[in-house]
């Protein structure tokens, strides 16, 4: 066992498999005391959180299992209370739990929209908000939220997922600003990884689909864990409000929206509809972003 996260109490949501499982195991390997949260079950009907917890303990780590549904406020509260009741404090939450409900926009149902926003965004608000008073009293804490390039850049058939993941970026930045005075930091990671959730939602109907499969198959979920653990370590105490991405052996720091062009309408009438059409649109057009998807921007093979 290493000591980078020695004695820190860490909640990892969605830790019953995929990216979350590897984050939980790495956090424990680094000396953290981990609550493995997941509502999923394996084929035999057993909670995956319990099997991951057992694996951590057998490897010499400290862990507890949680099957709390964090999309529900009261259940999320029980998860936070579990950390404090058992270990007396809470140092970090890695909001990794998420779902895919892909559907082309004009066919998407209200239920598919609502469920995605509930699990991918509100659940992260629940855990973060419930931990905030604890972090404030301790004068310290760390949050890491899993966003997606589907929101940061775009993808087909993921309006609900993209909106929830982009909303998570706004939530993280607001937490970072509001909680800065209490030494609480909040960051996002957009992970590229072949996980059961991705495999279930990734079609294989066209050559373009097959290309995405070949890329994702090369990106293992364990590559996300080191960055997540580094961000909640003491070495990450001055890093907040940032957006990172991990793709194979590459780590990226994402830009954030800032003005790139301005137009001053120097007419007596000020800004008019006609002036926008005749002057602003032509001025801005060379700087406008094309309708690209994540795979268009990350067009090279993972390393």
PDB file of C-alpha atoms in Angstrom:
ATOM      1  CA  UNK A   1       0.000   0.000   0.000  1.00  0.00           C
ATOM      2  CA  UNK A   2       1.105   3.541  -0.785  1.00  0.00           C
ATOM      3  CA  UNK A   3       0.397   6.607   1.337  1.00  0.00           C
ATOM      4  CA  UNK A   4      -0.673   9.408  -1.027  1.00  0.00           C
ATOM      5  CA  UNK A   5      -4.254   9.239   0.320  1.00  0.00           C
ATOM      6  CA  UNK A   6      -3.403   7.809   3.743  1.00  0.00           C
ATOM      7  CA  UNK A   7      -6.412   7.853   6.093  1.00  0.00           C
ATOM      8  CA  UNK A   8      -8.523  10.040   3.793  1.00  0.00           C
ATOM      9  CA  UNK A   9     -12.187   9.021   3.691  1.00  0.00           C
ATOM     10  CA  UNK A  10     -13.359   8.825   0.102  1.00  0.00           C
ATOM     11  CA  UNK A  11     -16.722   8.036  -1.465  1.00  0.00           C
ATOM     12  CA  UNK A  12     -16.665   6.689  -5.017  1.00  0.00           C
ATOM     13  CA  UNK A  13     -20.081   6.449  -6.670  1.00  0.00           C
ATOM     14  CA  UNK A  14     -20.740   4.011  -9.476  1.00  0.00           C
ATOM     15  CA  UNK A  15     -17.812   1.986  -8.173  1.00  0.00           C
ATOM     16  CA  UNK A  16     -19.241  -1.464  -8.820  1.00  0.00           C
ATOM     17  CA  UNK A  17     -17.431  -1.751 -12.151  1.00  0.00           C
ATOM     18  CA  UNK A  18     -15.678   0.118 -14.928  1.00  0.00           C
ATOM     19  CA  UNK A  19     -13.978   3.432 -14.175  1.00  0.00           C
ATOM     20  CA  UNK A  20     -15.391   3.676 -10.659  1.00  0.00           C
ATOM     21  CA  UNK A  21     -14.128   0.249  -9.661  1.00  0.00           C
ATOM     22  CA  UNK A  22     -10.568   1.152 -10.640  1.00  0.00           C
ATOM     23  CA  UNK A  23     -10.762   4.512  -8.878  1.00  0.00           C
ATOM     24  CA  UNK A  24     -11.970   2.845  -5.671  1.00  0.00           C
ATOM     25  CA  UNK A  25      -9.207   0.236  -5.815  1.00  0.00           C
ATOM     26  CA  UNK A  26      -6.502   2.822  -6.536  1.00  0.00           C
ATOM     27  CA  UNK A  27      -7.765   5.109  -3.749  1.00  0.00           C
ATOM     28  CA  UNK A  28      -7.562   2.187  -1.313  1.00  0.00           C
ATOM     29  CA  UNK A  29      -4.128   1.191  -2.624  1.00  0.00           C
ATOM     30  CA  UNK A  30      -2.993   4.736  -1.897  1.00  0.00           C
ATOM     31  CA  UNK A  31      -4.076   4.393   1.740  1.00  0.00           C
ATOM     32  CA  UNK A  32      -7.570   5.844   1.524  1.00  0.00           C
ATOM     33  CA  UNK A  33     -10.598   4.521   3.363  1.00  0.00           C
ATOM     34  CA  UNK A  34     -13.132   3.992   0.609  1.00  0.00           C
ATOM     35  CA  UNK A  35     -16.901   3.674   0.459  1.00  0.00           C
ATOM     36  CA  UNK A  36     -17.780   1.750  -2.685  1.00  0.00           C
ATOM     37  CA  UNK A  37     -21.193   2.971  -3.803  1.00  0.00           C
ATOM     38  CA  UNK A  38     -23.248   1.273  -6.534  1.00  0.00           C
ATOM     39  CA  UNK A  39     -26.818   0.045  -6.942  1.00  0.00           C
ATOM     40  CA  UNK A  40     -25.928  -2.448  -9.678  1.00  0.00           C
ATOM     41  CA  UNK A  41     -26.044  -6.218  -9.415  1.00  0.00           C
ATOM     42  CA  UNK A  42     -24.128  -8.964 -11.186  1.00  0.00           C
ATOM     43  CA  UNK A  43     -25.685 -11.825 -13.148  1.00  0.00           C
ATOM     44  CA  UNK A  44     -26.142 -13.823  -9.960  1.00  0.00           C
ATOM     45  CA  UNK A  45     -28.128 -10.990  -8.361  1.00  0.00           C
ATOM     46  CA  UNK A  46     -25.387  -9.892  -5.943  1.00  0.00           C
ATOM     47  CA  UNK A  47     -24.586  -6.219  -5.433  1.00  0.00           C
ATOM     48  CA  UNK A  48     -21.374  -5.367  -7.284  1.00  0.00           C
ATOM     49  CA  UNK A  49     -20.437  -2.841  -4.595  1.00  0.00           C
ATOM     50  CA  UNK A  50     -20.060  -5.699  -2.122  1.00  0.00           C
ATOM     51  CA  UNK A  51     -17.773  -7.768  -4.353  1.00  0.00           C
ATOM     52  CA  UNK A  52     -15.524  -4.772  -5.099  1.00  0.00           C
ATOM     53  CA  UNK A  53     -15.400  -3.949  -1.399  1.00  0.00           C
ATOM     54  CA  UNK A  54     -14.380  -7.508  -0.598  1.00  0.00           C
ATOM     55  CA  UNK A  55     -11.658  -7.398  -3.257  1.00  0.00           C
ATOM     56  CA  UNK A  56     -10.247  -4.213  -1.719  1.00  0.00           C
ATOM     57  CA  UNK A  57     -10.224  -5.705   1.777  1.00  0.00           C
ATOM     58  CA  UNK A  58      -8.554  -8.898   0.551  1.00  0.00           C
ATOM     59  CA  UNK A  59      -5.852  -6.755  -1.062  1.00  0.00           C
ATOM     60  CA  UNK A  60      -5.151  -5.123   2.312  1.00  0.00           C
ATOM     61  CA  UNK A  61      -7.243  -1.974   1.885  1.00  0.00           C
ATOM     62  CA  UNK A  62     -10.053  -0.424   3.908  1.00  0.00           C
ATOM     63  CA  UNK A  63     -13.500  -0.292   2.330  1.00  0.00           C
ATOM     64  CA  UNK A  64     -17.221  -0.355   3.025  1.00  0.00           C
ATOM     65  CA  UNK A  65     -20.007  -1.117   0.579  1.00  0.00           C
ATOM     66  CA  UNK A  66     -22.997   1.130  -0.090  1.00  0.00           C
ATOM     67  CA  UNK A  67     -26.050   0.411  -2.214  1.00  0.00           C
ATOM     68  CA  UNK A  68     -27.632   3.825  -1.636  1.00  0.00           C
ATOM     69  CA  UNK A  69     -29.417   5.321  -4.644  1.00  0.00           C
ATOM     70  CA  UNK A  70     -27.787   8.742  -4.743  1.00  0.00           C
ATOM     71  CA  UNK A  71     -30.407  10.107  -7.164  1.00  0.00           C
ATOM     72  CA  UNK A  72     -32.684  10.126  -4.098  1.00  0.00           C
ATOM     73  CA  UNK A  73     -31.880  12.825  -1.524  1.00  0.00           C
ATOM     74  CA  UNK A  74     -32.567  10.699   1.554  1.00  0.00           C
ATOM     75  CA  UNK A  75     -30.526   7.788   0.203  1.00  0.00           C
ATOM     76  CA  UNK A  76     -27.647  10.101  -0.691  1.00  0.00           C
ATOM     77  CA  UNK A  77     -27.824  11.467   2.844  1.00  0.00           C
ATOM     78  CA  UNK A  78     -27.446   7.939   4.228  1.00  0.00           C
ATOM     79  CA  UNK A  79     -24.300   7.493   2.113  1.00  0.00           C
ATOM     80  CA  UNK A  80     -22.709  10.645   3.511  1.00  0.00           C
ATOM     81  CA  UNK A  81     -23.726   9.643   7.024  1.00  0.00           C
ATOM     82  CA  UNK A  82     -22.159   6.202   6.519  1.00  0.00           C
ATOM     83  CA  UNK A  83     -18.767   7.803   5.952  1.00  0.00           C
ATOM     84  CA  UNK A  84     -18.975  10.039   9.011  1.00  0.00           C
ATOM     85  CA  UNK A  85     -20.486   7.399  11.299  1.00  0.00           C
ATOM     86  CA  UNK A  86     -17.804   4.852  10.450  1.00  0.00           C
ATOM     87  CA  UNK A  87     -14.703   6.969  10.015  1.00  0.00           C
ATOM     88  CA  UNK A  88     -15.523  10.300  11.638  1.00  0.00           C
ATOM     89  CA  UNK A  89     -15.008  12.486   8.608  1.00  0.00           C
ATOM     90  CA  UNK A  90     -15.294  12.792   4.831  1.00  0.00           C
ATOM     91  CA  UNK A  91     -12.460  14.077   2.673  1.00  0.00           C
ATOM     92  CA  UNK A  92     -13.514  13.506  -0.918  1.00  0.00           C
ATOM     93  CA  UNK A  93     -16.285  12.367  -3.231  1.00  0.00           C
ATOM     94  CA  UNK A  94     -15.708  11.115  -6.741  1.00  0.00           C
ATOM     95  CA  UNK A  95     -19.043  11.445  -8.536  1.00  0.00           C
ATOM     96  CA  UNK A  96     -18.651   8.723 -11.126  1.00  0.00           C
ATOM     97  CA  UNK A  97     -22.122   7.124 -11.282  1.00  0.00           C
ATOM     98  CA  UNK A  98     -23.949   7.651 -14.558  1.00  0.00           C
ATOM     99  CA  UNK A  99     -26.254   6.152 -17.159  1.00  0.00           C
ATOM    100  CA  UNK A 100     -26.755   6.254 -20.914  1.00  0.00           C
ATOM    101  CA  UNK A 101     -30.212   6.511 -22.464  1.00  0.00           C
ATOM    102  CA  UNK A 102     -29.215   7.257 -26.054  1.00  0.00           C
ATOM    103  CA  UNK A 103     -31.852   8.266 -28.576  1.00  0.00           C
ATOM    104  CA  UNK A 104     -31.851  10.632 -31.527  1.00  0.00           C
ATOM    105  CA  UNK A 105     -33.325  13.925 -30.309  1.00  0.00           C
ATOM    106  CA  UNK A 106     -36.631  13.942 -32.205  1.00  0.00           C
ATOM    107  CA  UNK A 107     -37.389  10.439 -30.885  1.00  0.00           C
ATOM    108  CA  UNK A 108     -36.300  10.994 -27.268  1.00  0.00           C
ATOM    109  CA  UNK A 109     -39.007  10.547 -24.653  1.00  0.00           C
ATOM    110  CA  UNK A 110     -39.578  12.734 -21.627  1.00  0.00           C
ATOM    111  CA  UNK A 111     -38.736   9.756 -19.399  1.00  0.00           C
ATOM    112  CA  UNK A 112     -35.394   9.209 -21.162  1.00  0.00           C
ATOM    113  CA  UNK A 113     -34.572  12.887 -20.676  1.00  0.00           C
ATOM    114  CA  UNK A 114     -35.637  12.990 -17.028  1.00  0.00           C
ATOM    115  CA  UNK A 115     -33.843   9.804 -16.025  1.00  0.00           C
ATOM    116  CA  UNK A 116     -30.567  10.959 -17.548  1.00  0.00           C
ATOM    117  CA  UNK A 117     -30.699  14.326 -15.800  1.00  0.00           C
ATOM    118  CA  UNK A 118     -31.684  12.663 -12.525  1.00  0.00           C
ATOM    119  CA  UNK A 119     -28.787  10.206 -12.402  1.00  0.00           C
ATOM    120  CA  UNK A 120     -26.069  12.133 -14.233  1.00  0.00           C
ATOM    121  CA  UNK A 121     -26.657  15.577 -12.732  1.00  0.00           C
ATOM    122  CA  UNK A 122     -29.023  15.697  -9.765  1.00  0.00           C
ATOM    123  CA  UNK A 123     -27.334  12.751  -8.056  1.00  0.00           C
ATOM    124  CA  UNK A 124     -24.041  14.666  -8.179  1.00  0.00           C
ATOM    125  CA  UNK A 125     -25.751  17.713  -6.703  1.00  0.00           C
ATOM    126  CA  UNK A 126     -27.181  15.538  -3.936  1.00  0.00           C
ATOM    127  CA  UNK A 127     -23.859  14.073  -2.806  1.00  0.00           C
ATOM    128  CA  UNK A 128     -21.949  17.338  -3.201  1.00  0.00           C
ATOM    129  CA  UNK A 129     -24.552  19.449  -1.418  1.00  0.00           C
ATOM    130  CA  UNK A 130     -24.890  16.995   1.460  1.00  0.00           C
ATOM    131  CA  UNK A 131     -21.117  16.892   1.891  1.00  0.00           C
ATOM    132  CA  UNK A 132     -20.749  20.682   1.768  1.00  0.00           C
ATOM    133  CA  UNK A 133     -21.498  21.390   5.473  1.00  0.00           C
ATOM    134  CA  UNK A 134     -19.004  18.705   6.495  1.00  0.00           C
ATOM    135  CA  UNK A 135     -16.325  20.133   4.215  1.00  0.00           C
ATOM    136  CA  UNK A 136     -17.089  23.634   5.482  1.00  0.00           C
ATOM    137  CA  UNK A 137     -16.709  22.600   9.124  1.00  0.00           C
ATOM    138  CA  UNK A 138     -13.473  20.735   8.353  1.00  0.00           C
ATOM    139  CA  UNK A 139     -12.212  23.655   6.237  1.00  0.00           C
ATOM    140  CA  UNK A 140     -11.341  21.272   3.443  1.00  0.00           C
ATOM    141  CA  UNK A 141     -12.621  18.725   0.959  1.00  0.00           C
ATOM    142  CA  UNK A 142     -12.405  17.630  -2.660  1.00  0.00           C
ATOM    143  CA  UNK A 143     -14.922  16.753  -5.354  1.00  0.00           C
ATOM    144  CA  UNK A 144     -14.284  15.136  -8.728  1.00  0.00           C
ATOM    145  CA  UNK A 145     -17.157  14.834 -11.203  1.00  0.00           C
ATOM    146  CA  UNK A 146     -17.126  12.685 -14.331  1.00  0.00           C
ATOM    147  CA  UNK A 147     -18.257  14.790 -17.278  1.00  0.00           C
ATOM    148  CA  UNK A 148     -18.014  13.758 -20.945  1.00  0.00           C
ATOM    149  CA  UNK A 149     -16.757  15.031 -24.268  1.00  0.00           C
ATOM    150  CA  UNK A 150     -20.308  14.318 -25.447  1.00  0.00           C
ATOM    151  CA  UNK A 151     -21.198  17.501 -23.591  1.00  0.00           C
ATOM    152  CA  UNK A 152     -17.938  19.402 -24.048  1.00  0.00           C
ATOM    153  CA  UNK A 153     -17.818  18.763 -27.813  1.00  0.00           C
ATOM    154  CA  UNK A 154     -20.890  16.829 -28.945  1.00  0.00           C
ATOM    155  CA  UNK A 155     -22.162  13.451 -30.139  1.00  0.00           C
ATOM    156  CA  UNK A 156     -25.082  12.013 -32.063  1.00  0.00           C
ATOM    157  CA  UNK A 157     -28.094  10.715 -30.164  1.00  0.00           C
ATOM    158  CA  UNK A 158     -27.055  11.955 -26.726  1.00  0.00           C
ATOM    159  CA  UNK A 159     -28.973  15.177 -26.089  1.00  0.00           C
ATOM    160  CA  UNK A 160     -29.937  14.025 -22.583  1.00  0.00           C
ATOM    161  CA  UNK A 161     -26.484  12.719 -21.688  1.00  0.00           C
ATOM    162  CA  UNK A 162     -24.716  15.723 -23.217  1.00  0.00           C
ATOM    163  CA  UNK A 163     -26.947  18.203 -21.400  1.00  0.00           C
ATOM    164  CA  UNK A 164     -26.484  16.458 -18.061  1.00  0.00           C
ATOM    165  CA  UNK A 165     -22.709  16.228 -18.457  1.00  0.00           C
ATOM    166  CA  UNK A 166     -22.381  19.858 -19.533  1.00  0.00           C
ATOM    167  CA  UNK A 167     -24.589  20.825 -16.599  1.00  0.00           C
ATOM    168  CA  UNK A 168     -22.128  18.992 -14.387  1.00  0.00           C
ATOM    169  CA  UNK A 169     -19.352  21.281 -15.623  1.00  0.00           C
ATOM    170  CA  UNK A 170     -21.383  24.308 -14.542  1.00  0.00           C
ATOM    171  CA  UNK A 171     -22.166  22.706 -11.195  1.00  0.00           C
ATOM    172  CA  UNK A 172     -18.493  21.942 -10.575  1.00  0.00           C
ATOM    173  CA  UNK A 173     -17.384  25.474 -11.394  1.00  0.00           C
ATOM    174  CA  UNK A 174     -20.065  26.970  -9.143  1.00  0.00           C
ATOM    175  CA  UNK A 175     -19.044  24.707  -6.260  1.00  0.00           C
ATOM    176  CA  UNK A 176     -15.402  25.686  -6.789  1.00  0.00           C
ATOM    177  CA  UNK A 177     -16.290  29.379  -6.584  1.00  0.00           C
ATOM    178  CA  UNK A 178     -18.752  29.140  -3.698  1.00  0.00           C
ATOM    179  CA  UNK A 179     -16.624  26.838  -1.551  1.00  0.00           C
ATOM    180  CA  UNK A 180     -13.172  28.282  -2.248  1.00  0.00           C
ATOM    181  CA  UNK A 181     -13.162  30.180   1.052  1.00  0.00           C
ATOM    182  CA  UNK A 182     -13.491  26.860   2.887  1.00  0.00           C
ATOM    183  CA  UNK A 183     -10.597  25.201   1.010  1.00  0.00           C
ATOM    184  CA  UNK A 184     -13.012  22.992  -0.920  1.00  0.00           C
ATOM    185  CA  UNK A 185     -12.098  22.246  -4.503  1.00  0.00           C
ATOM    186  CA  UNK A 186     -14.127  20.819  -7.362  1.00  0.00           C
ATOM    187  CA  UNK A 187     -12.919  19.531 -10.731  1.00  0.00           C
ATOM    188  CA  UNK A 188     -14.198  17.522 -13.691  1.00  0.00           C
ATOM    189  CA  UNK A 189     -12.745  14.646 -15.674  1.00  0.00           C
ATOM    190  CA  UNK A 190     -14.027  13.594 -19.097  1.00  0.00           C
ATOM    191  CA  UNK A 191     -12.939   9.939 -19.298  1.00  0.00           C
ATOM    192  CA  UNK A 192     -12.411   7.911 -22.448  1.00  0.00           C
ATOM    193  CA  UNK A 193     -12.762   4.253 -21.485  1.00  0.00           C
ATOM    194  CA  UNK A 194     -14.340   1.032 -22.666  1.00  0.00           C
ATOM    195  CA  UNK A 195     -16.717   0.211 -19.825  1.00  0.00           C
ATOM    196  CA  UNK A 196     -19.886  -1.915 -19.631  1.00  0.00           C
ATOM    197  CA  UNK A 197     -21.985   1.275 -19.817  1.00  0.00           C
ATOM    198  CA  UNK A 198     -20.223   2.418 -22.988  1.00  0.00           C
ATOM    199  CA  UNK A 199     -20.358  -1.049 -24.537  1.00  0.00           C
ATOM    200  CA  UNK A 200     -24.098  -1.249 -23.925  1.00  0.00           C
ATOM    201  CA  UNK A 201     -24.734   2.146 -25.511  1.00  0.00           C
ATOM    202  CA  UNK A 202     -22.297   2.021 -28.426  1.00  0.00           C
ATOM    203  CA  UNK A 203     -23.896   0.817 -31.670  1.00  0.00           C
ATOM    204  CA  UNK A 204     -22.073  -1.347 -34.205  1.00  0.00           C
ATOM    205  CA  UNK A 205     -24.200  -0.785 -37.293  1.00  0.00           C
ATOM    206  CA  UNK A 206     -21.996   1.328 -39.570  1.00  0.00           C
ATOM    207  CA  UNK A 207     -18.318   1.648 -40.439  1.00  0.00           C
ATOM    208  CA  UNK A 208     -18.265   4.836 -38.384  1.00  0.00           C
ATOM    209  CA  UNK A 209     -19.619   2.860 -35.408  1.00  0.00           C
ATOM    210  CA  UNK A 210     -16.942   0.204 -35.911  1.00  0.00           C
ATOM    211  CA  UNK A 211     -14.280   2.903 -35.974  1.00  0.00           C
ATOM    212  CA  UNK A 212     -15.471   4.161 -32.582  1.00  0.00           C
ATOM    213  CA  UNK A 213     -15.418   0.601 -31.225  1.00  0.00           C
ATOM    214  CA  UNK A 214     -11.833   0.058 -32.363  1.00  0.00           C
ATOM    215  CA  UNK A 215     -10.773   3.270 -30.646  1.00  0.00           C
ATOM    216  CA  UNK A 216     -12.613   2.607 -27.389  1.00  0.00           C
ATOM    217  CA  UNK A 217     -11.338  -0.963 -27.176  1.00  0.00           C
ATOM    218  CA  UNK A 218      -7.826   0.441 -26.785  1.00  0.00           C
ATOM    219  CA  UNK A 219      -8.736   2.672 -23.846  1.00  0.00           C
ATOM    220  CA  UNK A 220      -8.786   0.813 -20.542  1.00  0.00           C
ATOM    221  CA  UNK A 221     -10.807   2.160 -17.584  1.00  0.00           C
ATOM    222  CA  UNK A 222      -7.919   1.863 -15.116  1.00  0.00           C
ATOM    223  CA  UNK A 223      -6.171   4.826 -16.783  1.00  0.00           C
ATOM    224  CA  UNK A 224      -8.611   7.300 -15.221  1.00  0.00           C
ATOM    225  CA  UNK A 225      -7.885   6.367 -11.600  1.00  0.00           C
ATOM    226  CA  UNK A 226      -4.446   8.003 -11.158  1.00  0.00           C
ATOM    227  CA  UNK A 227      -5.697  11.465 -12.166  1.00  0.00           C
ATOM    228  CA  UNK A 228      -8.806  11.183  -9.986  1.00  0.00           C
ATOM    229  CA  UNK A 229      -6.725  10.158  -6.978  1.00  0.00           C
ATOM    230  CA  UNK A 230      -4.116  12.844  -7.612  1.00  0.00           C
ATOM    231  CA  UNK A 231      -6.817  15.531  -7.695  1.00  0.00           C
ATOM    232  CA  UNK A 232      -8.165  14.558  -4.267  1.00  0.00           C
ATOM    233  CA  UNK A 233      -4.685  14.250  -2.756  1.00  0.00           C
ATOM    234  CA  UNK A 234      -2.986  17.030  -0.793  1.00  0.00           C
ATOM    235  CA  UNK A 235      -0.849  17.694  -3.877  1.00  0.00           C
ATOM    236  CA  UNK A 236      -4.018  18.817  -5.680  1.00  0.00           C
ATOM    237  CA  UNK A 237      -5.051  21.353  -3.024  1.00  0.00           C
ATOM    238  CA  UNK A 238      -4.567  24.351  -5.335  1.00  0.00           C
ATOM    239  CA  UNK A 239      -6.348  22.869  -8.364  1.00  0.00           C
ATOM    240  CA  UNK A 240     -10.031  23.736  -8.634  1.00  0.00           C
ATOM    241  CA  UNK A 241     -12.612  24.620 -11.267  1.00  0.00           C
ATOM    242  CA  UNK A 242     -10.732  22.753 -14.003  1.00  0.00           C
ATOM    243  CA  UNK A 243     -11.793  20.274 -16.691  1.00  0.00           C
ATOM    244  CA  UNK A 244      -9.488  17.365 -17.493  1.00  0.00           C
ATOM    245  CA  UNK A 245      -9.702  14.395 -19.805  1.00  0.00           C
ATOM    246  CA  UNK A 246      -7.929  11.041 -19.906  1.00  0.00           C
ATOM    247  CA  UNK A 247      -7.591   9.004 -23.099  1.00  0.00           C
ATOM    248  CA  UNK A 248      -5.315   5.996 -22.895  1.00  0.00           C
ATOM    249  CA  UNK A 249      -1.951   7.362 -21.755  1.00  0.00           C
ATOM    250  CA  UNK A 250      -2.887  10.964 -22.569  1.00  0.00           C
ATOM    251  CA  UNK A 251      -4.135  13.547 -20.077  1.00  0.00           C
ATOM    252  CA  UNK A 252      -5.718  16.762 -21.353  1.00  0.00           C
ATOM    253  CA  UNK A 253      -6.597  20.082 -19.757  1.00  0.00           C
ATOM    254  CA  UNK A 254      -9.675  21.504 -21.496  1.00  0.00           C
ATOM    255  CA  UNK A 255     -10.279  25.128 -22.378  1.00  0.00           C
ATOM    256  CA  UNK A 256     -13.315  26.907 -20.967  1.00  0.00           C
ATOM    257  CA  UNK A 257     -15.625  29.325 -22.820  1.00  0.00           C
ATOM    258  CA  UNK A 258     -14.180  32.791 -23.260  1.00  0.00           C
ATOM    259  CA  UNK A 259     -14.950  35.521 -25.839  1.00  0.00           C
ATOM    260  CA  UNK A 260     -12.992  35.029 -29.071  1.00  0.00           C
ATOM    261  CA  UNK A 261     -14.357  37.821 -31.292  1.00  0.00           C
ATOM    262  CA  UNK A 262     -16.243  41.068 -30.799  1.00  0.00           C
ATOM    263  CA  UNK A 263     -18.170  43.341 -33.141  1.00  0.00           C
ATOM    264  CA  UNK A 264     -18.868  47.015 -32.494  1.00  0.00           C
ATOM    265  CA  UNK A 265     -21.810  48.447 -34.404  1.00  0.00           C
ATOM    266  CA  UNK A 266     -20.949  52.088 -35.000  1.00  0.00           C
ATOM    267  CA  UNK A 267     -24.246  53.256 -36.431  1.00  0.00           C
ATOM    268  CA  UNK A 268     -26.485  55.974 -35.068  1.00  0.00           C
ATOM    269  CA  UNK A 269     -29.220  53.418 -34.452  1.00  0.00           C
ATOM    270  CA  UNK A 270     -26.860  51.144 -32.536  1.00  0.00           C
ATOM    271  CA  UNK A 271     -27.379  47.410 -32.967  1.00  0.00           C
ATOM    272  CA  UNK A 272     -30.073  46.612 -35.505  1.00  0.00           C
ATOM    273  CA  UNK A 273     -31.219  43.325 -36.985  1.00  0.00           C
ATOM    274  CA  UNK A 274     -29.968  44.375 -40.408  1.00  0.00           C
ATOM    275  CA  UNK A 275     -26.563  45.372 -39.002  1.00  0.00           C
ATOM    276  CA  UNK A 276     -26.214  41.943 -37.374  1.00  0.00           C
ATOM    277  CA  UNK A 277     -27.002  40.250 -40.690  1.00  0.00           C
ATOM    278  CA  UNK A 278     -24.767  42.463 -42.812  1.00  0.00           C
ATOM    279  CA  UNK A 279     -21.795  42.979 -40.493  1.00  0.00           C
ATOM    280  CA  UNK A 280     -21.720  40.664 -37.491  1.00  0.00           C
ATOM    281  CA  UNK A 281     -22.413  37.332 -39.194  1.00  0.00           C
ATOM    282  CA  UNK A 282     -19.724  37.809 -41.885  1.00  0.00           C
ATOM    283  CA  UNK A 283     -17.189  38.966 -39.263  1.00  0.00           C
ATOM    284  CA  UNK A 284     -17.838  36.019 -36.962  1.00  0.00           C
ATOM    285  CA  UNK A 285     -18.227  33.265 -39.537  1.00  0.00           C
ATOM    286  CA  UNK A 286     -14.492  32.393 -39.847  1.00  0.00           C
ATOM    287  CA  UNK A 287     -14.320  31.923 -36.057  1.00  0.00           C
ATOM    288  CA  UNK A 288     -17.486  29.878 -35.660  1.00  0.00           C
ATOM    289  CA  UNK A 289     -17.162  26.233 -34.663  1.00  0.00           C
ATOM    290  CA  UNK A 290     -18.283  23.537 -37.109  1.00  0.00           C
ATOM    291  CA  UNK A 291     -20.715  20.808 -36.049  1.00  0.00           C
ATOM    292  CA  UNK A 292     -18.111  18.319 -34.895  1.00  0.00           C
ATOM    293  CA  UNK A 293     -18.337  15.311 -32.605  1.00  0.00           C
ATOM    294  CA  UNK A 294     -15.906  14.020 -30.039  1.00  0.00           C
ATOM    295  CA  UNK A 295     -14.478  11.503 -32.506  1.00  0.00           C
ATOM    296  CA  UNK A 296     -13.793  14.310 -35.012  1.00  0.00           C
ATOM    297  CA  UNK A 297     -11.711  16.271 -32.507  1.00  0.00           C
ATOM    298  CA  UNK A 298      -9.901  13.248 -31.030  1.00  0.00           C
ATOM    299  CA  UNK A 299      -9.161  11.855 -34.465  1.00  0.00           C
ATOM    300  CA  UNK A 300      -5.786  10.248 -33.693  1.00  0.00           C
ATOM    301  CA  UNK A 301      -5.336   6.817 -32.182  1.00  0.00           C
ATOM    302  CA  UNK A 302      -4.945   6.606 -28.384  1.00  0.00           C
ATOM    303  CA  UNK A 303      -1.395   6.196 -27.141  1.00  0.00           C
TER     304      UNK A 303
END
